[in-house]
Short mmCIF file of C-alpha atoms and ligand atoms in Angstrom, two decimals:
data_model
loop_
_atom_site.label_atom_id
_atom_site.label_comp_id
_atom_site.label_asym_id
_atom_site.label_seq_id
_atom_site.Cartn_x
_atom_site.Cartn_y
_atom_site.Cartn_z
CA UNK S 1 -85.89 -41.93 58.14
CA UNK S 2 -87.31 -45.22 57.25
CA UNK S 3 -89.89 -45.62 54.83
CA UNK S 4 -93.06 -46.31 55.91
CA UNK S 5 -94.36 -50.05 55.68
CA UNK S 6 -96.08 -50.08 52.08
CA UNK S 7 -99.53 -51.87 52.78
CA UNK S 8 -100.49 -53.28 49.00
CA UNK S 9 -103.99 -52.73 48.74
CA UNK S 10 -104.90 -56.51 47.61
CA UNK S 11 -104.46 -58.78 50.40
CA UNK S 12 -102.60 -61.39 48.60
CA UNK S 13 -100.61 -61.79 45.83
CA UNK S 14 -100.82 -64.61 43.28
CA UNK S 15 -98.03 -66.61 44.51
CA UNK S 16 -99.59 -66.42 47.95
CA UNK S 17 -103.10 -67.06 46.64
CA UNK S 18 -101.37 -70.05 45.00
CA UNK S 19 -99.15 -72.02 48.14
CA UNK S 20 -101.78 -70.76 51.17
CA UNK S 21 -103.72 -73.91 51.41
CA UNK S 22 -100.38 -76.26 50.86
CA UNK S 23 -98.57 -74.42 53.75
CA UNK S 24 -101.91 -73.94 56.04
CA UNK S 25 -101.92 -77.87 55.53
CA UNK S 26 -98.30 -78.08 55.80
CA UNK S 27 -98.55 -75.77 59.36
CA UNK S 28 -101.18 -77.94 60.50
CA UNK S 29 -99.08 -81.11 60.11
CA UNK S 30 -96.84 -79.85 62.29
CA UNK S 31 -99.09 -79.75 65.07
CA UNK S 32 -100.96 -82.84 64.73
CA UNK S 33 -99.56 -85.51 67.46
CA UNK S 34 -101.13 -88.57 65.23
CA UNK S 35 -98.31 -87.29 62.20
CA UNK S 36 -95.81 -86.68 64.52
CA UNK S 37 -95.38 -90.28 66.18
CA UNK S 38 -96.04 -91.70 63.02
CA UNK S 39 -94.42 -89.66 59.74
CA UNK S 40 -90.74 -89.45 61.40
CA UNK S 41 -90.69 -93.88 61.28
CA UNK S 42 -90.73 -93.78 57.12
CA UNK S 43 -87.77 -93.96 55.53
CA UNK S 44 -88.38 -91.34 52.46
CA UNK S 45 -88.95 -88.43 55.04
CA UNK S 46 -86.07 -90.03 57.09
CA UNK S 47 -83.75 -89.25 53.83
CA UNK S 48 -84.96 -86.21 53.12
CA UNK S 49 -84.98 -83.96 56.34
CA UNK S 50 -81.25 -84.94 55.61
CA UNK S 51 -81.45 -82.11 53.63
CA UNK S 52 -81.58 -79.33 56.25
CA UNK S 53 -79.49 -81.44 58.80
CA UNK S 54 -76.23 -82.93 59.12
CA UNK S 55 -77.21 -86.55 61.37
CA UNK S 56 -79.50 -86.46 64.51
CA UNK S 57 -76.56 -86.73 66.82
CA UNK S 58 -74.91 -83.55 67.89
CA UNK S 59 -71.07 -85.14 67.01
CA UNK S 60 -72.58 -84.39 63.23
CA UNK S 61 -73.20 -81.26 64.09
CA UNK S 62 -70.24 -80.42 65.58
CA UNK S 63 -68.73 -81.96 62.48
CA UNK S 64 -70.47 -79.92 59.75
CA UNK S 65 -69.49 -76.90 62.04
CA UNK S 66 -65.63 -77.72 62.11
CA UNK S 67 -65.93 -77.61 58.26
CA UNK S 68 -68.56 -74.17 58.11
CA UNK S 69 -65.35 -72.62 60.41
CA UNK S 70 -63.18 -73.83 57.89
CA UNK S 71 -64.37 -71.21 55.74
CA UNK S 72 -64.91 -68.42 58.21
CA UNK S 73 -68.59 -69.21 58.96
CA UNK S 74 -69.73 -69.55 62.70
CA UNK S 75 -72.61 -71.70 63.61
CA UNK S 76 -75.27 -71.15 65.91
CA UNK S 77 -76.87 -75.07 67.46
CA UNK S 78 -79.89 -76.09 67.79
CA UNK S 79 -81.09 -79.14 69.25
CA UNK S 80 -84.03 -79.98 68.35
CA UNK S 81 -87.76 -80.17 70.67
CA UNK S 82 -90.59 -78.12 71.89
CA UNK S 83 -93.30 -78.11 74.01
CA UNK S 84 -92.01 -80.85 76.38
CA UNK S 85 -95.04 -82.27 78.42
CA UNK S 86 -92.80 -83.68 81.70
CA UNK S 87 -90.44 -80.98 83.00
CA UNK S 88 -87.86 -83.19 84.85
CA UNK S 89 -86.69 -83.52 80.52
CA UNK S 90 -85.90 -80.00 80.56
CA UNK S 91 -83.41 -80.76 83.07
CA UNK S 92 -81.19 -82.93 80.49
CA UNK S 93 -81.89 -80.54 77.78
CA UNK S 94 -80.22 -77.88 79.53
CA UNK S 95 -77.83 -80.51 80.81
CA UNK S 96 -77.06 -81.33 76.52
CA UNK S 97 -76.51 -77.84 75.99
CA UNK S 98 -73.80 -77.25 79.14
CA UNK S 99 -72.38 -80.22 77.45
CA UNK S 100 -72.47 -78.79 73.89
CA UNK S 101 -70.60 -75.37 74.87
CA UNK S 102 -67.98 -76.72 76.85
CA UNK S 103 -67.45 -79.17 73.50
CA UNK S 104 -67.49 -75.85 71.46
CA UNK S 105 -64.43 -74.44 73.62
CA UNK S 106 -62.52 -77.81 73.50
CA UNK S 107 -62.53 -77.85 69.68
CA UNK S 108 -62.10 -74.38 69.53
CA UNK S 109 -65.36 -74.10 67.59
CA UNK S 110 -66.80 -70.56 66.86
CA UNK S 111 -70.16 -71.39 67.83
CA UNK S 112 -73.44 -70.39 70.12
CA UNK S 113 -76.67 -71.86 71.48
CA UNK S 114 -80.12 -70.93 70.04
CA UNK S 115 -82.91 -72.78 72.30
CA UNK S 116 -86.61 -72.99 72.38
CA UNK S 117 -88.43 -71.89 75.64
CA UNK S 118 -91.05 -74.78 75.34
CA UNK S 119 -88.15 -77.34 75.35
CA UNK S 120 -87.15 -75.72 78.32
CA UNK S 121 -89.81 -76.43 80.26
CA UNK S 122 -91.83 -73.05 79.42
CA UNK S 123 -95.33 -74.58 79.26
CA UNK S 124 -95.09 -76.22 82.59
CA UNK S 125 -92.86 -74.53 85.11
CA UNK S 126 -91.53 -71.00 84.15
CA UNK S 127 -89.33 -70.31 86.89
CA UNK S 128 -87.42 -73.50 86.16
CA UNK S 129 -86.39 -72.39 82.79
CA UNK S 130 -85.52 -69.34 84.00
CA UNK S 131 -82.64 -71.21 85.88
CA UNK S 132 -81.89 -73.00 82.99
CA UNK S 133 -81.96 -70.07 80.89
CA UNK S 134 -79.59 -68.24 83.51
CA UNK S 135 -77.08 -71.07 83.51
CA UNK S 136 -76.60 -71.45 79.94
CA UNK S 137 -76.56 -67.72 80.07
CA UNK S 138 -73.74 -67.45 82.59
CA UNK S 139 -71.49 -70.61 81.06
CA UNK S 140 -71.79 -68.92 77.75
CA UNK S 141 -70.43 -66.04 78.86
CA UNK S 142 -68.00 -67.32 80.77
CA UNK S 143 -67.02 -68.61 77.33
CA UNK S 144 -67.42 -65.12 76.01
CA UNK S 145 -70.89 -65.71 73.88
CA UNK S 146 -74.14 -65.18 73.38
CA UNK S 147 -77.33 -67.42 74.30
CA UNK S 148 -80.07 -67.01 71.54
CA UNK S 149 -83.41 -67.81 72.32
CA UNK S 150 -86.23 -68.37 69.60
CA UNK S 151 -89.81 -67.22 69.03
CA UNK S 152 -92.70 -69.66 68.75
CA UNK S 153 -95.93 -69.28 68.08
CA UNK S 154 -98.25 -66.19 68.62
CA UNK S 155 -99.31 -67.70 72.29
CA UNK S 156 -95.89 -67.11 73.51
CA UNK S 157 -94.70 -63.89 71.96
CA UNK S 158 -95.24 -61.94 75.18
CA UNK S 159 -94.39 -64.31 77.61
CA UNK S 160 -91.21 -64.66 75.62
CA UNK S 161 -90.45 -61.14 75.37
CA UNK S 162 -90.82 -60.24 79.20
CA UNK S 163 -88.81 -63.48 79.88
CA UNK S 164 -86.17 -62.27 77.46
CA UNK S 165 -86.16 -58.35 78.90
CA UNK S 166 -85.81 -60.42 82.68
CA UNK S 167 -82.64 -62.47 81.63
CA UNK S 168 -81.16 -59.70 79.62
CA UNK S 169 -80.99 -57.86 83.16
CA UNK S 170 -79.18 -60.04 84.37
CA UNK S 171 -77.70 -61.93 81.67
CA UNK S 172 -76.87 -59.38 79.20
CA UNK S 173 -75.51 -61.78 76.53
CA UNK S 174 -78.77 -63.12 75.70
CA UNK S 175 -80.18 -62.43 72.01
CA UNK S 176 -84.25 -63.15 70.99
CA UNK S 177 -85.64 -64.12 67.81
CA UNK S 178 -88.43 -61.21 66.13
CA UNK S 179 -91.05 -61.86 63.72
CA UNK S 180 -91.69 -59.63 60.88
CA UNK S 181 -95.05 -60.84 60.17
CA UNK S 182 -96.05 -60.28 63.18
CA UNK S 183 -97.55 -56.63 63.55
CA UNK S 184 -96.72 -56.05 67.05
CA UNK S 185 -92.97 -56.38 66.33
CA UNK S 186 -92.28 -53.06 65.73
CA UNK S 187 -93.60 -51.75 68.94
CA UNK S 188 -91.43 -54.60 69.98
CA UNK S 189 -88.48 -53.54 68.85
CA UNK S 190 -89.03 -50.13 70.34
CA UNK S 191 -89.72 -51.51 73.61
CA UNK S 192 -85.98 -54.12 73.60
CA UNK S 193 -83.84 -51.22 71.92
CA UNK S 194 -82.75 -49.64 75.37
CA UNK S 195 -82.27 -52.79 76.45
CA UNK S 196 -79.11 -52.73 74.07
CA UNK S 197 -80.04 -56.26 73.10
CA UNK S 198 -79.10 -58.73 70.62
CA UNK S 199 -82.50 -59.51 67.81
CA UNK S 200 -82.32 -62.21 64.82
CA UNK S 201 -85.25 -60.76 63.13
CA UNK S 202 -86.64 -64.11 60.65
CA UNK S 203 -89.74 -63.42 58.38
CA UNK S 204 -91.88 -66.01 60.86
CA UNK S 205 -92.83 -69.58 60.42
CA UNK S 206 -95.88 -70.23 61.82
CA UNK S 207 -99.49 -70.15 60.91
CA UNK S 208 -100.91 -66.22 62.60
CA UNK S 209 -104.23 -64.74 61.54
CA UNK S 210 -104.64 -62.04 59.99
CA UNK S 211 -105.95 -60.34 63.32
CA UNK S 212 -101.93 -60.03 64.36
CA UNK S 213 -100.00 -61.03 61.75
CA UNK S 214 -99.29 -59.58 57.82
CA UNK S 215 -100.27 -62.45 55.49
CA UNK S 216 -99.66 -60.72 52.56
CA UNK S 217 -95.57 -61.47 51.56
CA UNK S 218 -94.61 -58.13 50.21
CA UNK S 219 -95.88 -56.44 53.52
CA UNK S 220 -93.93 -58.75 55.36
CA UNK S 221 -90.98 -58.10 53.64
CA UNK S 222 -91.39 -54.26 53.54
CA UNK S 223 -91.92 -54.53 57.06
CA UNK S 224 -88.87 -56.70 57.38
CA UNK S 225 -86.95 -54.04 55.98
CA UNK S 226 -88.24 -51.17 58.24
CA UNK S 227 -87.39 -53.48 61.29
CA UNK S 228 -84.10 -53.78 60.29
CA UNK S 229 -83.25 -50.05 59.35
CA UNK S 230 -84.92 -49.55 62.75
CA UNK S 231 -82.24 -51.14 64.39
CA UNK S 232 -79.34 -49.92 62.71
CA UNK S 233 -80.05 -46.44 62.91
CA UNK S 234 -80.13 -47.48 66.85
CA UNK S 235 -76.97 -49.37 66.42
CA UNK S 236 -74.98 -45.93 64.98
CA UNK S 237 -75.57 -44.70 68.84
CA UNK S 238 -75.70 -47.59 70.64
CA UNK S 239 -75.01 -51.39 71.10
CA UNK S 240 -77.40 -53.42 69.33
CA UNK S 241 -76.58 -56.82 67.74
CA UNK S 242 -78.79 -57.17 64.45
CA UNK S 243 -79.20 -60.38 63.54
CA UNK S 244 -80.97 -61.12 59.68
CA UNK S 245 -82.48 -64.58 59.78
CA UNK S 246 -82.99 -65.22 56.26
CA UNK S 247 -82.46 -66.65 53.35
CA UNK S 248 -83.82 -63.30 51.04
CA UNK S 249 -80.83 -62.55 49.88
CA UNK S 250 -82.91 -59.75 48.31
CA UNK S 251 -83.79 -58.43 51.27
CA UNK S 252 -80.49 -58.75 52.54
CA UNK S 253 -78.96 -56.91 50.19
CA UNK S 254 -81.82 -53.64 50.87
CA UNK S 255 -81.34 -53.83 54.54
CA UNK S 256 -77.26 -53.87 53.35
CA UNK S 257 -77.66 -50.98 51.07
CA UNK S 258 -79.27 -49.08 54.26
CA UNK S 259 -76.49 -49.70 56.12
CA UNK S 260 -74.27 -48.10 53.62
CA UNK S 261 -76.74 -45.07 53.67
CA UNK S 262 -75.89 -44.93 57.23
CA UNK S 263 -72.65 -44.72 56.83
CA UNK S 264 -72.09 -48.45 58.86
CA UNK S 265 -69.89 -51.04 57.57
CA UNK S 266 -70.89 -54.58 56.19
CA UNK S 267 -69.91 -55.92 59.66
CA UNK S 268 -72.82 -53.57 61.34
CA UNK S 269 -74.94 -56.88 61.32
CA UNK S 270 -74.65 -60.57 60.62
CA UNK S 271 -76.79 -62.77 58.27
CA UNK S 272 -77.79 -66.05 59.98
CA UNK S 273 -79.14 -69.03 57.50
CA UNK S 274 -80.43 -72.54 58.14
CA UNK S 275 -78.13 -75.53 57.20
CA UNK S 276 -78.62 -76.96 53.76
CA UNK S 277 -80.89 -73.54 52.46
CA UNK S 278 -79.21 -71.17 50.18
CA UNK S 279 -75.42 -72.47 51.12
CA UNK S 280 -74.18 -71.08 47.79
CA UNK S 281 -74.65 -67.51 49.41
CA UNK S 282 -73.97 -68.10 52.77
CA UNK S 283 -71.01 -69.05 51.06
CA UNK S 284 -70.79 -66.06 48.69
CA UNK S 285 -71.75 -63.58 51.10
CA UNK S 286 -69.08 -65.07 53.61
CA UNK S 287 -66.75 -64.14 50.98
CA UNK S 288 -68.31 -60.83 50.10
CA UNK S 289 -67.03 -59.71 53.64
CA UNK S 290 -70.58 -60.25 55.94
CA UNK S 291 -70.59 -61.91 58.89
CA UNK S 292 -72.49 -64.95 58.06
CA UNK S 293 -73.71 -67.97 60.47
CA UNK S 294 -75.15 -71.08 59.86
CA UNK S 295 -77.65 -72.33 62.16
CA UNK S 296 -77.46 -76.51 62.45
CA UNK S 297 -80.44 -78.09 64.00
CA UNK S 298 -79.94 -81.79 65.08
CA UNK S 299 -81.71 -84.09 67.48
CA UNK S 300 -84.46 -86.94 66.63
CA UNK S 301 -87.25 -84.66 67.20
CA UNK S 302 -87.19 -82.97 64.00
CA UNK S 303 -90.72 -83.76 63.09
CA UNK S 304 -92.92 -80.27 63.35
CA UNK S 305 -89.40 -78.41 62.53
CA UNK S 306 -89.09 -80.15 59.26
CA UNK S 307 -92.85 -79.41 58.54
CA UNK S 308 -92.83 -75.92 59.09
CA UNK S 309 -89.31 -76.39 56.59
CA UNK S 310 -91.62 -77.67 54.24
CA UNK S 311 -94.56 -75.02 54.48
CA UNK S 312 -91.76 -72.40 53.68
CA UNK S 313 -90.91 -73.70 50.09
CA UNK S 314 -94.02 -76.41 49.49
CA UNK S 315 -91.69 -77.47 46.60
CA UNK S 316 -89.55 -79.23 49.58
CA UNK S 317 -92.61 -81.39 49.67
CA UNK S 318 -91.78 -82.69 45.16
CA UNK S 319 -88.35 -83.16 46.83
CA UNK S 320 -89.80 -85.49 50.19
CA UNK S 321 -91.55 -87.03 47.57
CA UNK S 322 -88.78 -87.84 45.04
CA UNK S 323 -86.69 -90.25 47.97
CA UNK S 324 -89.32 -92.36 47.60
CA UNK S 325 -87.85 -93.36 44.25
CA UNK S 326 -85.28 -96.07 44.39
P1 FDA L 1 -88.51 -66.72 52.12
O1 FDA L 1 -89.42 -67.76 52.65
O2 FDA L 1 -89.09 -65.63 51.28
O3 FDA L 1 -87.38 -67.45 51.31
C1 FDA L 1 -86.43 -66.76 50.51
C2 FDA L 1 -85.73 -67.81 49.66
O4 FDA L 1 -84.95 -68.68 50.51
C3 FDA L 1 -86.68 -68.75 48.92
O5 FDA L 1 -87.02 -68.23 47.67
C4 FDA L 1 -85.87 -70.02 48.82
O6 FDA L 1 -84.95 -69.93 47.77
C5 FDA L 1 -85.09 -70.01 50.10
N1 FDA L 1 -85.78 -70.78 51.17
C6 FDA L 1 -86.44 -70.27 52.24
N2 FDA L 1 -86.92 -71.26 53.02
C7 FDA L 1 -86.58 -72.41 52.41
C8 FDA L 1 -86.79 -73.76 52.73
N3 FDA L 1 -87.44 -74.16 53.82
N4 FDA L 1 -86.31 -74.70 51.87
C9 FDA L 1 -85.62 -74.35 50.78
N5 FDA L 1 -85.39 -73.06 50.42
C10 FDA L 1 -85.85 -72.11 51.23
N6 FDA L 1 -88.92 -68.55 62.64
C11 FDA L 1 -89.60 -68.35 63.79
O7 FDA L 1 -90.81 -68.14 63.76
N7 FDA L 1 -88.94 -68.39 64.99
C12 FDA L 1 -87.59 -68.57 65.07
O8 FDA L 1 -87.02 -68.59 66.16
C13 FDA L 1 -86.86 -68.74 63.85
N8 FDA L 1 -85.52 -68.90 63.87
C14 FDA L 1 -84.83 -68.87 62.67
C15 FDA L 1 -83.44 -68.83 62.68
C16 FDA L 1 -82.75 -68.70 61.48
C17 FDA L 1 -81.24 -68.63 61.49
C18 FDA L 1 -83.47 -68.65 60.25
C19 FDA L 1 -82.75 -68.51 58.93
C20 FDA L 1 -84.83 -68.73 60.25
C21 FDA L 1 -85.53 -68.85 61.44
N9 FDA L 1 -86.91 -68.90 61.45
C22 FDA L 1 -87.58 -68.73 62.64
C23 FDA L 1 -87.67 -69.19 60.20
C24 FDA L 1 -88.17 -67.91 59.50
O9 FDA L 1 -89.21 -67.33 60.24
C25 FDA L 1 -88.68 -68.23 58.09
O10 FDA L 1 -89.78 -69.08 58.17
C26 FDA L 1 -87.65 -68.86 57.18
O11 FDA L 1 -86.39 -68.25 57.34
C27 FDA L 1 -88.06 -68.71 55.69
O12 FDA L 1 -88.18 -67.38 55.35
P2 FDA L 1 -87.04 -66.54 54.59
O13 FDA L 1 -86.77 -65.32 55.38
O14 FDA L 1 -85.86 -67.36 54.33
O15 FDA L 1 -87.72 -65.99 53.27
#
């Protein structure tokens, strides 16, 4: 049995205490349209978001990922946009991404899709990402993969969940994105698991109050934990794909000591990391015989991505600040 989720009695710890305001700030940022026409023209964040991406164009994607396969690591692409406010651009989004797997199967690239339903039109006409969800669905398993779709913020949790549960009936190659911090996500996970689905659980990057969400870091992470031992006990009777999507390599390695309890092998789930985070163990883990994937983001509209980058590690914010040095 899993342990239950340990519930520290103070609500924060010091390092919390500590980076709140910075990444409350930081999460902010990311939402403000003023910043986001404005912050992406300066040449010192320009630099640095090159950090956490290989070019804006997808050919530097597909690049990087030729060199990740290289060295046994599949990729997972994302282009980069949300909340698009005309729908007929959700149209070539899903057009970009036809175009992207077909270039995967040319180049013989070991790679899969991870979208956002808000760049797929999700705000403004369901239904029409539904189609586009279906195609991408259906083309990628024509090429024999998965389509990954990610969470956003707490608004569209369960719109995103019943949309996922929809497509997976029909599509059953489809894979979601869980929250940890989120405390509905158990229930959640409960609720996909005879769906036989596909879950990258991540920690969560956006800014959830305390009404729905753990704020407290060690909770999240003990709940992280519990999520994932959830889902491999399910996977020792059934077909479940568990995705970790995270760079805790601490974490990692007590979900991986779990699976060993259980009697699964290191191959009973994958580790998925962001480009340019932690690629020494992506690296080393690769190595150590897990089934690691890099996710590459790419696309000009990096802005809000890169700031929630930042509110993860506020120290990303000394290194923004550094490129403005000559
Ligand atoms: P944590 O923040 O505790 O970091 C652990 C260590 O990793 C840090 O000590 C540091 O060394 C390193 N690290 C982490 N973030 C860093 C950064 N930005 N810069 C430099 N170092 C960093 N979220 C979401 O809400 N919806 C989604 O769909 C996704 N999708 C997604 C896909 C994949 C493949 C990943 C890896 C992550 C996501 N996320 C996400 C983001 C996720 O919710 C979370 O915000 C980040 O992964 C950071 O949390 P960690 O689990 O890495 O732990």
């Amino acid at each position: 049995m899993v342990a239950p989720v340990a519930r520290p009695a103070a609500a924060a710890d010091g390092y919390d205490a500590a980076m709140r305001p910075m990444r409350t700030v930081l999460l902010w940022a990311a939402r403000d349209r003023w910043l986001r026409e404005r912050v992406p023209r300066l040449g010192f964040v320009r630099r640095a978001v090159r950090r956490f991406m290989p070019g804006e164009d997808v050919e530097a994607a597909l690049v990087a990922a030729e060199a990740f396969g290289r060295e046994g690591i599949p990729t997972l692409f994302t282009r980069l946009g949300e909340n698009l406010e005309v729908i007929g651009d959700a149209d070539a989004v899903a057009d970009h991404y036809l175009g992207l797997l077909e270039e995967l199967a040319a180049r013989g690239i070991d790679g899969e899709a991870s979208v956002k339903l808000t760049q797929l039109g999700f705000d403004l006409d369901e239904e029409r990402t539904f189609e586009h969800c279906a195609r991408l669905a259906q083309r990628s398993a024509e090429l024999d993969r998965e389509l990954w779709i990610d969470m956003e913020g707490s608004p569209y949790v369960e719109r995103t969940i019943a949309f996922y549960e929809r497509l997976k009936r029909s599509h059953p190659n489809v894979g979601l994105c869980l929250q940890a911090y989120l405390i509905r996500t158990a229930d959640d996970v409960q609720r996909l698991l005879p769906l036989e689905p596909s879950i990258r659980l991540v920690k969560g990057a956006y800014d959830e109050p305390a009404r729905i969400a753990y704020r407290d870091r060690r909770v999240v992470d003990a709940n992280y934990v519990a999520l994932a031992v959830t889902m491999l006990e399910a996977a020792r009777t059934q077909r479940v794909r568990v995705g970790l999507g995270t760079h805790d390599v601490d974490l990692i390695e007590q979900v991986a000591s779990h699976a060993r309890a259980l009697g699964l092998p290191r191959t009973s789930f994958e580790i998925q990391m962001l480009y340019g985070i932690r690629a020494d163990q992506q690296r080393r883990l690769a190595r150590d015989g897990y089934r690691v994937i890099d996710l590459i983001a790419y696309g000009d509209a990096w802005y809000p991505w890169y700031m929630r980058r930042l509110a993860e590690r506020p120290a990303n914010v000394l290194f923004a600040l550094r490129q403005l040095l000559p």
